[in-house]
Amino acid sequence: MTTNRKRQQGQPLLLINIGQLLTLRSISRKAGPRRGADLKELGTIKDGAVLTLAGKVISVGSTKDALRDPWIRKHRKKVVEVDCNGKVVVPGFVDSHTHPVFVSPRLVDFEKRIKGASYEEIAAAGGGIRSSLEAVRQAAKSDLAAKVLAVLQDMAGHGSTTIEAKSGYGLTPESELKSLEAIREAAGSWPGTVVSTLLGAHVVPKEFQGCSQNYVEIVCSEMIPRAARRNLAQFVDVFCDKGAFSAQETVQVFAAATKQGLSVRAHVGQLSQTALAPFLRFEPASFDHMDHVSDDDIHQLAQHDTVATLVPGANYFLGLKEYPDARRLIEAGVPVALATDYNPGTSPTISVPMAMSLACTHMKMSPAEAVAAATINGAWALRVADRKGSIEAGKDADLAVFDVQDYREIPYWFGASRCALTILNGVATSCDRTFLREFA
Ligand code: NIG
Ligand code: FE
């Protein structure tokens, strides 16, 4: 940890005059991700205040009470005071699905799609994920780490403070481990929190085409044990869909991960429907995409804590007319999260507010549901809800200050970031001119 970061964390920080403070504090005694009507409960405090110290939230309440607090009055000189002047404060976004370890954008695929080719057609013709592999295999770890760090910093500028980061563009044991090491290196230079995922089962690389079993064997017996031994990943992910891995192969990868003590998650239902029941015994943290899902599976998911992570950026960027049916999931009681799915093929966006905007306009989620899905339910999807996703005493000091008067403006002003200040584990970073003098 840098000296500057330690000094900042050690200093008490008091945010006052918060127009709307969205705490997302827990509303029921039953622990678990938000479902149904609970998804829109934001726990809003008007004219709020938050005190943080040593990377943790110490107290949350009204500005009036904070200014009367004996401890705050006694230590006023030491406390760094941030006058939010009516702005909105939310828990830092938890972007629970990103693929940041790649070298170049895929501009040829982009143009082909504009001319009418589909994601699957482009992949079958040698584009898609496979066309990103060579550059990652050749890249120096430090170059990959620099790219990941730049993205983490940009994401923080849009309000994200916890980010899941997947490997998945190397697809050899060496390059997958190098990608995870690059994530770790970048995370060490960033004040926010990174959760790493091994996505060795992203697609079958071309040297294994026609013998996917041999590749799955390498994922299970080499990549997963090596990543686990070195503590390089908390999760193992699989792209389970046509053109990628079958349900049976997914079960194989999940079993290998579980054996090594790693938790699992999967990309499912993006291009076609897969029955989810065989996966549930592994208690996946999330099923991501979920464009295609049966009523039976929805019914089962409502009984589990597995989060359905919706990534509408992918639908937008692929130019699809259909989006995941968020209303059907929410009304059935399935916990729903929102994430960017930042990646070069389907969703090159770093912006959670953009994902929220798409969720509101195309998936008919209310702004309140979108906020909860991008904070507390994102935290559940990463199994960090005990410390992330809400602003409550004892939790990590992860906050985002938006230069708006009403939280509904966050998804409303689409395509532009209104984030003015992000506080990551107690470290404040200015995102615009508003707080530049205090926090460079
Ligand atoms: O989440 N579907 C699989 N993985 C990514 C796409 C990766 C890529 O095209 O590079 C996704 O959409
Ligand atoms: Fe993805």
Short mmCIF file of C-alpha atoms and ligand atoms in Angstrom, two decimals:
data_model
loop_
_atom_site.label_atom_id
_atom_site.label_comp_id
_atom_site.label_asym_id
_atom_site.label_seq_id
_atom_site.Cartn_x
_atom_site.Cartn_y
_atom_site.Cartn_z
CA MET A 1 0.00 0.00 0.00
CA THR A 2 1.42 3.43 -0.90
CA THR A 3 2.14 5.92 1.89
CA ASN A 4 -0.34 8.33 0.39
CA ARG A 5 -3.06 5.70 0.45
CA LYS A 6 -2.25 4.73 4.05
CA ARG A 7 -2.31 8.39 5.11
CA GLN A 8 -5.68 8.95 3.42
CA GLN A 9 -7.17 5.80 4.94
CA GLY A 10 -5.95 6.81 8.38
CA GLN A 11 -7.64 10.18 8.18
CA PRO A 12 -11.28 10.50 9.21
CA LEU A 13 -13.45 11.64 6.29
CA LEU A 14 -16.83 13.27 6.90
CA LEU A 15 -19.28 13.74 4.04
CA ILE A 16 -22.03 16.21 4.92
CA ASN A 17 -25.01 17.88 3.22
CA ILE A 18 -25.75 14.85 1.06
CA GLY A 19 -29.05 15.61 -0.70
CA GLN A 20 -29.97 11.93 -1.02
CA LEU A 21 -27.86 9.33 0.76
CA LEU A 22 -28.81 5.89 -0.63
CA THR A 23 -27.62 3.52 2.10
CA LEU A 24 -29.08 0.26 0.74
CA ARG A 25 -29.04 -0.83 4.40
CA SER A 26 -30.46 -4.28 5.04
CA ILE A 27 -34.21 -4.38 5.38
CA SER A 28 -34.87 -7.85 6.64
CA ARG A 29 -33.28 -10.15 9.18
CA LYS A 30 -32.97 -12.83 6.52
CA ALA A 31 -29.55 -12.56 4.92
CA GLY A 32 -29.45 -13.00 1.17
CA PRO A 33 -29.59 -11.07 -2.08
CA ARG A 34 -32.49 -8.69 -2.71
CA ARG A 35 -35.53 -10.18 -4.45
CA GLY A 36 -38.92 -8.98 -5.67
CA ALA A 37 -40.23 -5.80 -4.05
CA ASP A 38 -37.14 -5.57 -1.76
CA LEU A 39 -35.03 -4.67 -4.79
CA LYS A 40 -36.36 -1.14 -4.83
CA GLU A 41 -35.77 -0.34 -1.15
CA LEU A 42 -32.88 2.11 -1.13
CA GLY A 43 -32.82 3.16 2.55
CA THR A 44 -32.56 6.84 1.58
CA ILE A 45 -31.57 9.52 4.11
CA LYS A 46 -32.23 13.14 3.16
CA ASP A 47 -29.54 15.69 4.11
CA GLY A 48 -27.33 12.80 5.11
CA ALA A 49 -23.80 12.43 6.43
CA VAL A 50 -21.24 9.60 6.51
CA LEU A 51 -18.10 9.32 8.63
CA THR A 52 -15.31 6.97 7.51
CA LEU A 53 -12.07 6.03 9.21
CA ALA A 54 -9.31 3.53 8.40
CA GLY A 55 -11.15 2.31 5.30
CA LYS A 56 -14.42 1.60 7.13
CA VAL A 57 -17.76 3.33 7.53
CA ILE A 58 -18.03 4.51 11.13
CA SER A 59 -21.44 6.18 11.18
CA VAL A 60 -24.31 7.01 8.84
CA GLY A 61 -27.13 9.47 9.57
CA SER A 62 -28.27 13.06 9.13
CA THR A 63 -25.92 16.03 8.75
CA LYS A 64 -27.54 17.63 11.80
CA ASP A 65 -26.74 14.63 14.00
CA ALA A 66 -23.21 14.29 12.61
CA LEU A 67 -22.39 17.92 13.42
CA ARG A 68 -23.67 17.41 17.00
CA ASP A 69 -21.73 14.17 17.49
CA PRO A 70 -19.29 14.62 20.43
CA TRP A 71 -16.47 12.59 18.78
CA ILE A 72 -16.75 14.56 15.54
CA ARG A 73 -16.82 17.88 17.44
CA LYS A 74 -13.76 16.91 19.46
CA HIS A 75 -11.75 15.80 16.41
CA ARG A 76 -13.08 18.39 13.96
CA LYS A 77 -9.58 19.67 13.08
CA LYS A 78 -8.36 16.20 12.11
CA VAL A 79 -11.47 15.31 10.11
CA VAL A 80 -11.40 15.97 6.36
CA GLU A 81 -14.82 17.44 5.68
CA VAL A 82 -16.45 17.07 2.26
CA ASP A 83 -19.41 19.35 1.66
CA CYS A 84 -21.57 17.46 -0.83
CA ASN A 85 -23.78 20.48 -1.31
CA GLY A 86 -26.96 18.54 -2.05
CA LYS A 87 -25.36 15.90 -4.28
CA VAL A 88 -26.37 12.21 -4.26
CA VAL A 89 -24.25 9.54 -2.56
CA VAL A 90 -24.59 5.82 -3.35
CA PRO A 91 -22.60 2.74 -2.30
CA GLY A 92 -19.69 2.33 -4.75
CA PHE A 93 -20.90 0.19 -7.64
CA VAL A 94 -19.96 -3.48 -7.60
CA ASP A 95 -19.24 -4.38 -11.23
CA SER A 96 -19.52 -8.13 -10.86
CA HIS A 97 -18.69 -9.18 -14.44
CA THR A 98 -15.75 -7.81 -16.49
CA HIS A 99 -13.10 -9.17 -18.90
CA PRO A 100 -10.32 -6.53 -18.71
CA VAL A 101 -7.25 -8.61 -19.73
CA PHE A 102 -7.04 -8.11 -23.50
CA VAL A 103 -4.77 -6.14 -25.80
CA SER A 104 -6.79 -4.60 -28.64
CA PRO A 105 -10.34 -3.64 -29.53
CA ARG A 106 -11.99 -5.85 -32.19
CA LEU A 107 -12.78 -3.24 -34.79
CA VAL A 108 -13.04 -5.64 -37.75
CA ASP A 109 -15.75 -7.61 -35.91
CA PHE A 110 -17.47 -4.30 -35.11
CA GLU A 111 -17.65 -3.34 -38.80
CA LYS A 112 -18.69 -6.85 -39.88
CA ARG A 113 -21.58 -6.73 -37.43
CA ILE A 114 -22.66 -3.33 -38.69
CA LYS A 115 -22.85 -4.93 -42.14
CA GLY A 116 -25.15 -7.63 -40.77
CA ALA A 117 -22.97 -10.55 -39.58
CA SER A 118 -23.94 -12.09 -36.24
CA TYR A 119 -21.65 -12.67 -33.20
CA GLU A 120 -21.72 -16.43 -33.90
CA GLU A 121 -21.02 -16.03 -37.64
CA ILE A 122 -18.04 -13.78 -36.90
CA ALA A 123 -16.69 -16.27 -34.34
CA ALA A 124 -17.13 -19.19 -36.78
CA ALA A 125 -15.17 -17.24 -39.42
CA GLY A 126 -12.14 -16.84 -37.12
CA GLY A 127 -13.11 -13.57 -35.41
CA GLY A 128 -14.52 -13.30 -31.91
CA ILE A 129 -12.76 -14.45 -28.75
CA ARG A 130 -10.22 -16.60 -30.64
CA SER A 131 -8.91 -13.56 -32.51
CA SER A 132 -7.93 -11.92 -29.19
CA LEU A 133 -5.74 -14.84 -28.04
CA GLU A 134 -2.45 -14.36 -29.87
CA ALA A 135 -1.83 -10.83 -28.59
CA VAL A 136 -2.43 -11.85 -24.96
CA ARG A 137 -0.18 -14.90 -25.33
CA GLN A 138 2.61 -12.66 -26.67
CA ALA A 139 2.10 -9.77 -24.22
CA ALA A 140 4.38 -9.02 -21.28
CA LYS A 141 2.63 -9.36 -17.94
CA SER A 142 3.53 -5.77 -17.04
CA ASP A 143 1.84 -4.48 -20.22
CA LEU A 144 -1.33 -6.42 -19.41
CA ALA A 145 -1.22 -5.15 -15.82
CA ALA A 146 -0.89 -1.55 -17.05
CA LYS A 147 -3.95 -2.00 -19.27
CA VAL A 148 -5.97 -3.52 -16.44
CA LEU A 149 -4.96 -0.74 -14.04
CA ALA A 150 -5.97 1.96 -16.54
CA VAL A 151 -9.40 0.32 -16.86
CA LEU A 152 -9.86 0.00 -13.08
CA GLN A 153 -9.09 3.71 -12.74
CA ASP A 154 -11.56 4.62 -15.51
CA MET A 155 -14.22 2.43 -13.91
CA ALA A 156 -13.70 4.18 -10.57
CA GLY A 157 -14.27 7.44 -12.41
CA HIS A 158 -17.77 6.15 -13.21
CA GLY A 159 -18.52 5.13 -9.62
CA SER A 160 -17.28 1.53 -9.40
CA THR A 161 -15.30 0.56 -6.32
CA THR A 162 -15.39 -3.25 -6.45
CA ILE A 163 -14.68 -5.02 -9.73
CA GLU A 164 -14.67 -8.66 -10.74
CA ALA A 165 -11.96 -9.32 -13.34
CA LYS A 166 -11.75 -12.46 -15.48
CA SER A 167 -8.90 -13.98 -17.43
CA GLY A 168 -9.98 -15.77 -20.62
CA TYR A 169 -8.07 -14.33 -23.59
CA GLY A 170 -4.95 -16.49 -23.32
CA LEU A 171 -6.37 -20.02 -23.06
CA THR A 172 -3.07 -21.77 -22.35
CA PRO A 173 -2.05 -22.52 -18.75
CA GLU A 174 0.83 -20.02 -18.97
CA SER A 175 -1.18 -17.18 -20.49
CA GLU A 176 -4.18 -17.69 -18.21
CA LEU A 177 -1.95 -17.59 -15.13
CA LYS A 178 -0.13 -14.57 -16.57
CA SER A 179 -3.51 -12.85 -17.02
CA LEU A 180 -4.46 -13.57 -13.40
CA GLU A 181 -1.07 -12.31 -12.23
CA ALA A 182 -1.62 -9.13 -14.26
CA ILE A 183 -4.97 -8.66 -12.51
CA ARG A 184 -3.26 -9.13 -9.14
CA GLU A 185 -0.50 -6.66 -10.03
CA ALA A 186 -3.01 -4.02 -11.17
CA ALA A 187 -5.18 -4.59 -8.10
CA GLY A 188 -2.16 -3.92 -5.88
CA SER A 189 -1.80 -0.42 -7.33
CA TRP A 190 -5.49 0.47 -7.10
CA PRO A 191 -7.26 1.46 -3.87
CA GLY A 192 -10.50 -0.35 -4.75
CA THR A 193 -11.28 -4.06 -4.44
CA VAL A 194 -10.74 -6.62 -7.20
CA VAL A 195 -12.21 -10.13 -7.25
CA SER A 196 -10.44 -12.47 -9.73
CA THR A 197 -11.99 -15.18 -11.86
CA LEU A 198 -10.31 -17.85 -13.96
CA LEU A 199 -12.13 -18.15 -17.29
CA GLY A 200 -9.95 -20.80 -18.91
CA ALA A 201 -13.17 -22.30 -20.31
CA HIS A 202 -14.03 -19.27 -22.45
CA VAL A 203 -13.88 -21.04 -25.85
CA VAL A 204 -11.99 -24.02 -27.20
CA PRO A 205 -8.81 -22.55 -28.74
CA LYS A 206 -8.22 -23.50 -32.36
CA GLU A 207 -5.35 -25.91 -31.62
CA PHE A 208 -7.94 -28.07 -29.76
CA GLN A 209 -10.79 -27.75 -32.25
CA GLY A 210 -12.49 -31.09 -32.68
CA CYS A 211 -11.05 -32.40 -29.40
CA SER A 212 -12.57 -30.07 -26.80
CA GLN A 213 -12.31 -32.84 -24.17
CA ASN A 214 -8.52 -32.56 -24.24
CA TYR A 215 -8.77 -28.83 -23.64
CA VAL A 216 -11.29 -29.24 -20.79
CA GLU A 217 -8.85 -31.70 -19.26
CA ILE A 218 -6.11 -29.04 -19.27
CA VAL A 219 -8.48 -26.50 -17.69
CA CYS A 220 -9.43 -28.99 -14.96
CA SER A 221 -6.13 -30.65 -14.19
CA GLU A 222 -3.68 -27.80 -14.85
CA MET A 223 -5.20 -24.33 -14.90
CA ILE A 224 -7.57 -24.68 -11.95
CA PRO A 225 -5.15 -26.41 -9.56
CA ARG A 226 -2.32 -23.99 -10.42
CA ALA A 227 -4.53 -20.92 -9.99
CA ALA A 228 -5.90 -22.31 -6.70
CA ARG A 229 -2.49 -23.21 -5.33
CA ARG A 230 -1.25 -19.67 -5.91
CA ASN A 231 -4.46 -18.11 -4.70
CA LEU A 232 -4.80 -16.25 -8.01
CA ALA A 233 -8.56 -16.62 -8.39
CA GLN A 234 -11.59 -16.70 -6.12
CA PHE A 235 -13.93 -17.96 -8.86
CA VAL A 236 -13.95 -20.22 -11.90
CA ASP A 237 -16.24 -19.24 -14.78
CA VAL A 238 -17.37 -21.17 -17.87
CA PHE A 239 -18.92 -19.88 -21.10
CA CYS A 240 -21.64 -22.51 -21.43
CA ASP A 241 -23.37 -21.98 -24.77
CA LYS A 242 -23.41 -23.13 -28.36
CA GLY A 243 -20.00 -22.57 -29.94
CA ALA A 244 -18.36 -22.69 -26.48
CA PHE A 245 -18.76 -25.41 -23.81
CA SER A 246 -21.55 -27.96 -23.25
CA ALA A 247 -23.49 -28.41 -19.99
CA GLN A 248 -21.59 -31.64 -19.39
CA GLU A 249 -18.23 -29.91 -19.83
CA THR A 250 -19.42 -27.12 -17.53
CA VAL A 251 -20.21 -29.68 -14.82
CA GLN A 252 -16.72 -31.12 -15.27
CA VAL A 253 -15.10 -27.70 -14.81
CA PHE A 254 -17.35 -26.89 -11.83
CA ALA A 255 -16.40 -30.20 -10.18
CA ALA A 256 -12.67 -29.49 -10.66
CA ALA A 257 -13.07 -25.99 -9.22
CA THR A 258 -15.04 -27.23 -6.23
CA LYS A 259 -12.38 -29.86 -5.56
CA GLN A 260 -9.79 -27.08 -5.36
CA GLY A 261 -11.98 -25.00 -3.04
CA LEU A 262 -12.90 -22.37 -5.66
CA SER A 263 -16.43 -21.05 -6.12
CA VAL A 264 -18.10 -21.09 -9.52
CA ARG A 265 -20.15 -18.90 -11.83
CA ALA A 266 -21.13 -19.26 -15.50
CA HIS A 267 -22.05 -17.39 -18.65
CA VAL A 268 -25.34 -19.07 -19.58
CA GLY A 269 -28.32 -18.43 -21.82
CA GLN A 270 -26.61 -15.71 -23.87
CA LEU A 271 -27.10 -17.33 -27.30
CA SER A 272 -29.25 -20.36 -26.47
CA GLN A 273 -31.11 -21.95 -23.56
CA THR A 274 -29.35 -24.45 -21.28
CA ALA A 275 -31.07 -26.32 -18.44
CA LEU A 276 -29.62 -24.95 -15.19
CA ALA A 277 -30.63 -27.73 -12.77
CA PRO A 278 -27.42 -29.82 -13.20
CA PHE A 279 -25.34 -26.83 -12.06
CA LEU A 280 -27.23 -25.96 -8.90
CA ARG A 281 -25.54 -28.55 -6.68
CA PHE A 282 -22.33 -26.48 -7.09
CA GLU A 283 -24.15 -23.43 -5.68
CA PRO A 284 -22.91 -21.04 -8.37
CA ALA A 285 -22.48 -17.45 -7.16
CA SER A 286 -24.12 -16.21 -10.36
CA PHE A 287 -25.52 -17.11 -13.75
CA ASP A 288 -24.67 -14.31 -16.15
CA HIS A 289 -26.48 -13.03 -19.28
CA MET A 290 -29.66 -15.14 -18.89
CA ASP A 291 -31.29 -13.92 -22.12
CA HIS A 292 -32.75 -17.40 -22.61
CA VAL A 293 -34.10 -19.19 -19.54
CA SER A 294 -37.03 -21.53 -18.94
CA ASP A 295 -39.91 -21.00 -16.49
CA ASP A 296 -38.82 -24.13 -14.62
CA ASP A 297 -35.33 -22.79 -14.09
CA ILE A 298 -36.67 -19.39 -13.01
CA HIS A 299 -38.83 -21.16 -10.46
CA GLN A 300 -35.81 -23.08 -9.11
CA LEU A 301 -33.57 -20.01 -9.01
CA ALA A 302 -36.11 -18.20 -6.86
CA GLN A 303 -35.29 -20.77 -4.15
CA HIS A 304 -31.50 -20.22 -4.38
CA ASP A 305 -29.03 -17.42 -3.63
CA THR A 306 -27.46 -17.72 -7.09
CA VAL A 307 -27.72 -14.24 -8.61
CA ALA A 308 -28.87 -13.67 -12.20
CA THR A 309 -26.37 -11.09 -13.46
CA LEU A 310 -27.79 -9.17 -16.39
CA VAL A 311 -25.41 -7.41 -18.79
CA PRO A 312 -27.50 -5.30 -21.18
CA GLY A 313 -24.35 -3.62 -22.59
CA ALA A 314 -23.79 -6.83 -24.58
CA ASN A 315 -27.29 -6.72 -26.11
CA TYR A 316 -26.85 -3.05 -26.94
CA PHE A 317 -23.43 -3.45 -28.55
CA LEU A 318 -24.45 -6.54 -30.55
CA GLY A 319 -27.41 -4.51 -31.83
CA LEU A 320 -29.96 -7.02 -30.53
CA LYS A 321 -33.63 -6.14 -30.34
CA GLU A 322 -34.25 -8.45 -27.39
CA TYR A 323 -32.92 -7.91 -23.87
CA PRO A 324 -33.00 -10.28 -20.86
CA ASP A 325 -36.46 -10.37 -19.35
CA ALA A 326 -35.64 -8.66 -16.06
CA ARG A 327 -39.28 -8.19 -15.08
CA ARG A 328 -40.01 -11.89 -15.39
CA LEU A 329 -37.00 -12.71 -13.20
CA ILE A 330 -37.69 -10.04 -10.57
CA GLU A 331 -41.37 -10.83 -10.30
CA ALA A 332 -40.62 -14.54 -9.86
CA GLY A 333 -38.28 -13.73 -6.94
CA VAL A 334 -34.93 -14.34 -8.66
CA PRO A 335 -32.19 -12.04 -7.30
CA VAL A 336 -30.92 -9.83 -10.14
CA ALA A 337 -27.62 -7.92 -10.46
CA LEU A 338 -26.40 -5.56 -13.20
CA ALA A 339 -22.85 -5.42 -14.55
CA THR A 340 -20.95 -3.97 -17.53
CA ASP A 341 -19.49 -7.23 -18.97
CA TYR A 342 -16.62 -4.98 -20.11
CA ASN A 343 -14.91 -6.89 -22.97
CA PRO A 344 -13.67 -6.23 -26.52
CA GLY A 345 -16.26 -8.38 -28.30
CA THR A 346 -19.70 -7.71 -26.92
CA SER A 347 -19.57 -4.89 -24.40
CA PRO A 348 -16.71 -2.40 -24.51
CA THR A 349 -18.11 -0.16 -21.81
CA ILE A 350 -16.62 0.65 -18.42
CA SER A 351 -19.77 2.40 -17.23
CA VAL A 352 -22.14 0.86 -14.69
CA PRO A 353 -24.44 3.94 -15.02
CA MET A 354 -24.70 3.09 -18.75
CA ALA A 355 -25.67 -0.51 -17.90
CA MET A 356 -28.24 0.92 -15.47
CA SER A 357 -29.63 3.21 -18.14
CA LEU A 358 -30.03 0.30 -20.56
CA ALA A 359 -31.69 -1.73 -17.79
CA CYS A 360 -34.23 1.05 -17.27
CA THR A 361 -35.02 1.80 -20.90
CA HIS A 362 -34.81 -1.71 -22.39
CA MET A 363 -35.50 -4.03 -19.48
CA LYS A 364 -38.06 -1.90 -17.67
CA MET A 365 -36.23 -1.95 -14.37
CA SER A 366 -36.96 1.10 -12.25
CA PRO A 367 -34.02 3.39 -11.39
CA ALA A 368 -34.30 2.18 -7.78
CA GLU A 369 -34.08 -1.48 -8.84
CA ALA A 370 -31.12 -0.66 -11.08
CA VAL A 371 -29.25 0.95 -8.15
CA ALA A 372 -29.79 -2.07 -5.88
CA ALA A 373 -28.85 -4.47 -8.68
CA ALA A 374 -25.56 -2.61 -9.26
CA THR A 375 -24.63 -2.37 -5.58
CA ILE A 376 -25.89 -4.80 -2.94
CA ASN A 377 -26.86 -7.58 -5.37
CA GLY A 378 -23.55 -7.19 -7.23
CA ALA A 379 -21.90 -7.70 -3.85
CA TRP A 380 -23.94 -10.85 -3.31
CA ALA A 381 -22.93 -12.08 -6.76
CA LEU A 382 -19.29 -11.81 -5.67
CA ARG A 383 -19.96 -13.14 -2.17
CA VAL A 384 -18.66 -9.94 -0.58
CA ALA A 385 -21.98 -8.60 0.73
CA ASP A 386 -20.69 -8.78 4.29
CA ARG A 387 -18.39 -5.83 3.49
CA LYS A 388 -19.56 -4.29 0.20
CA GLY A 389 -22.70 -3.02 -1.54
CA SER A 390 -24.28 -0.85 1.16
CA ILE A 391 -23.34 2.11 3.35
CA GLU A 392 -23.57 0.79 6.91
CA ALA A 393 -21.36 1.13 9.97
CA GLY A 394 -18.65 -1.53 9.89
CA LYS A 395 -18.69 -2.01 6.13
CA ASP A 396 -15.86 -0.94 3.81
CA ALA A 397 -15.85 2.78 3.02
CA ASP A 398 -16.82 2.46 -0.67
CA LEU A 399 -18.91 5.41 -1.83
CA ALA A 400 -19.66 7.33 -5.01
CA VAL A 401 -20.75 10.98 -5.02
CA PHE A 402 -22.82 11.96 -8.06
CA ASP A 403 -23.24 15.55 -9.13
CA VAL A 404 -27.03 15.30 -9.42
CA GLN A 405 -29.95 16.27 -7.19
CA ASP A 406 -31.93 13.03 -7.61
CA TYR A 407 -30.58 9.46 -7.88
CA ARG A 408 -32.82 8.83 -10.89
CA GLU A 409 -30.56 11.15 -12.86
CA ILE A 410 -27.77 8.53 -12.69
CA PRO A 411 -29.39 6.32 -15.37
CA TYR A 412 -31.18 9.31 -16.96
CA TRP A 413 -28.09 11.21 -18.25
CA PHE A 414 -26.92 8.25 -20.31
CA GLY A 415 -23.46 8.21 -21.87
CA ALA A 416 -21.98 10.88 -19.60
CA SER A 417 -20.52 10.34 -16.17
CA ARG A 418 -21.90 12.53 -13.42
CA CYS A 419 -19.64 10.88 -10.85
CA ALA A 420 -17.79 13.64 -8.97
CA LEU A 421 -15.92 11.70 -6.28
CA THR A 422 -15.27 8.03 -5.56
CA ILE A 423 -14.16 6.74 -2.17
CA LEU A 424 -12.47 3.35 -2.41
CA ASN A 425 -11.74 1.61 0.88
CA GLY A 426 -11.59 5.07 2.46
CA VAL A 427 -9.38 6.62 -0.24
CA ALA A 428 -11.01 9.56 -2.02
CA THR A 429 -10.39 10.16 -5.73
CA SER A 430 -11.87 13.10 -7.57
CA CYS A 431 -13.56 12.30 -10.86
CA ASP A 432 -14.35 15.83 -12.00
CA ARG A 433 -13.56 19.44 -11.19
CA THR A 434 -15.94 19.58 -8.21
CA PHE A 435 -13.56 18.06 -5.66
CA LEU A 436 -10.28 18.58 -7.48
CA ARG A 437 -8.82 20.92 -4.88
CA GLU A 438 -9.40 18.44 -2.05
CA PHE A 439 -8.66 15.15 -3.82
CA ALA A 440 -6.42 15.14 -6.89
O1 NIG B 1 -19.69 -12.05 -21.82
N1 NIG B 1 -19.86 -14.64 -23.86
C1 NIG B 1 -18.72 -14.78 -23.55
N2 NIG B 1 -17.86 -13.84 -23.18
C2 NIG B 1 -18.04 -12.43 -23.41
C3 NIG B 1 -17.67 -12.05 -24.79
C4 NIG B 1 -16.23 -12.13 -25.00
C5 NIG B 1 -15.75 -11.63 -26.32
O2 NIG B 1 -16.49 -11.62 -27.32
O3 NIG B 1 -14.58 -11.26 -26.35
C6 NIG B 1 -19.44 -11.97 -23.00
O4 NIG B 1 -20.25 -11.51 -23.82
FE FE B 2 -18.82 -11.94 -20.08
#
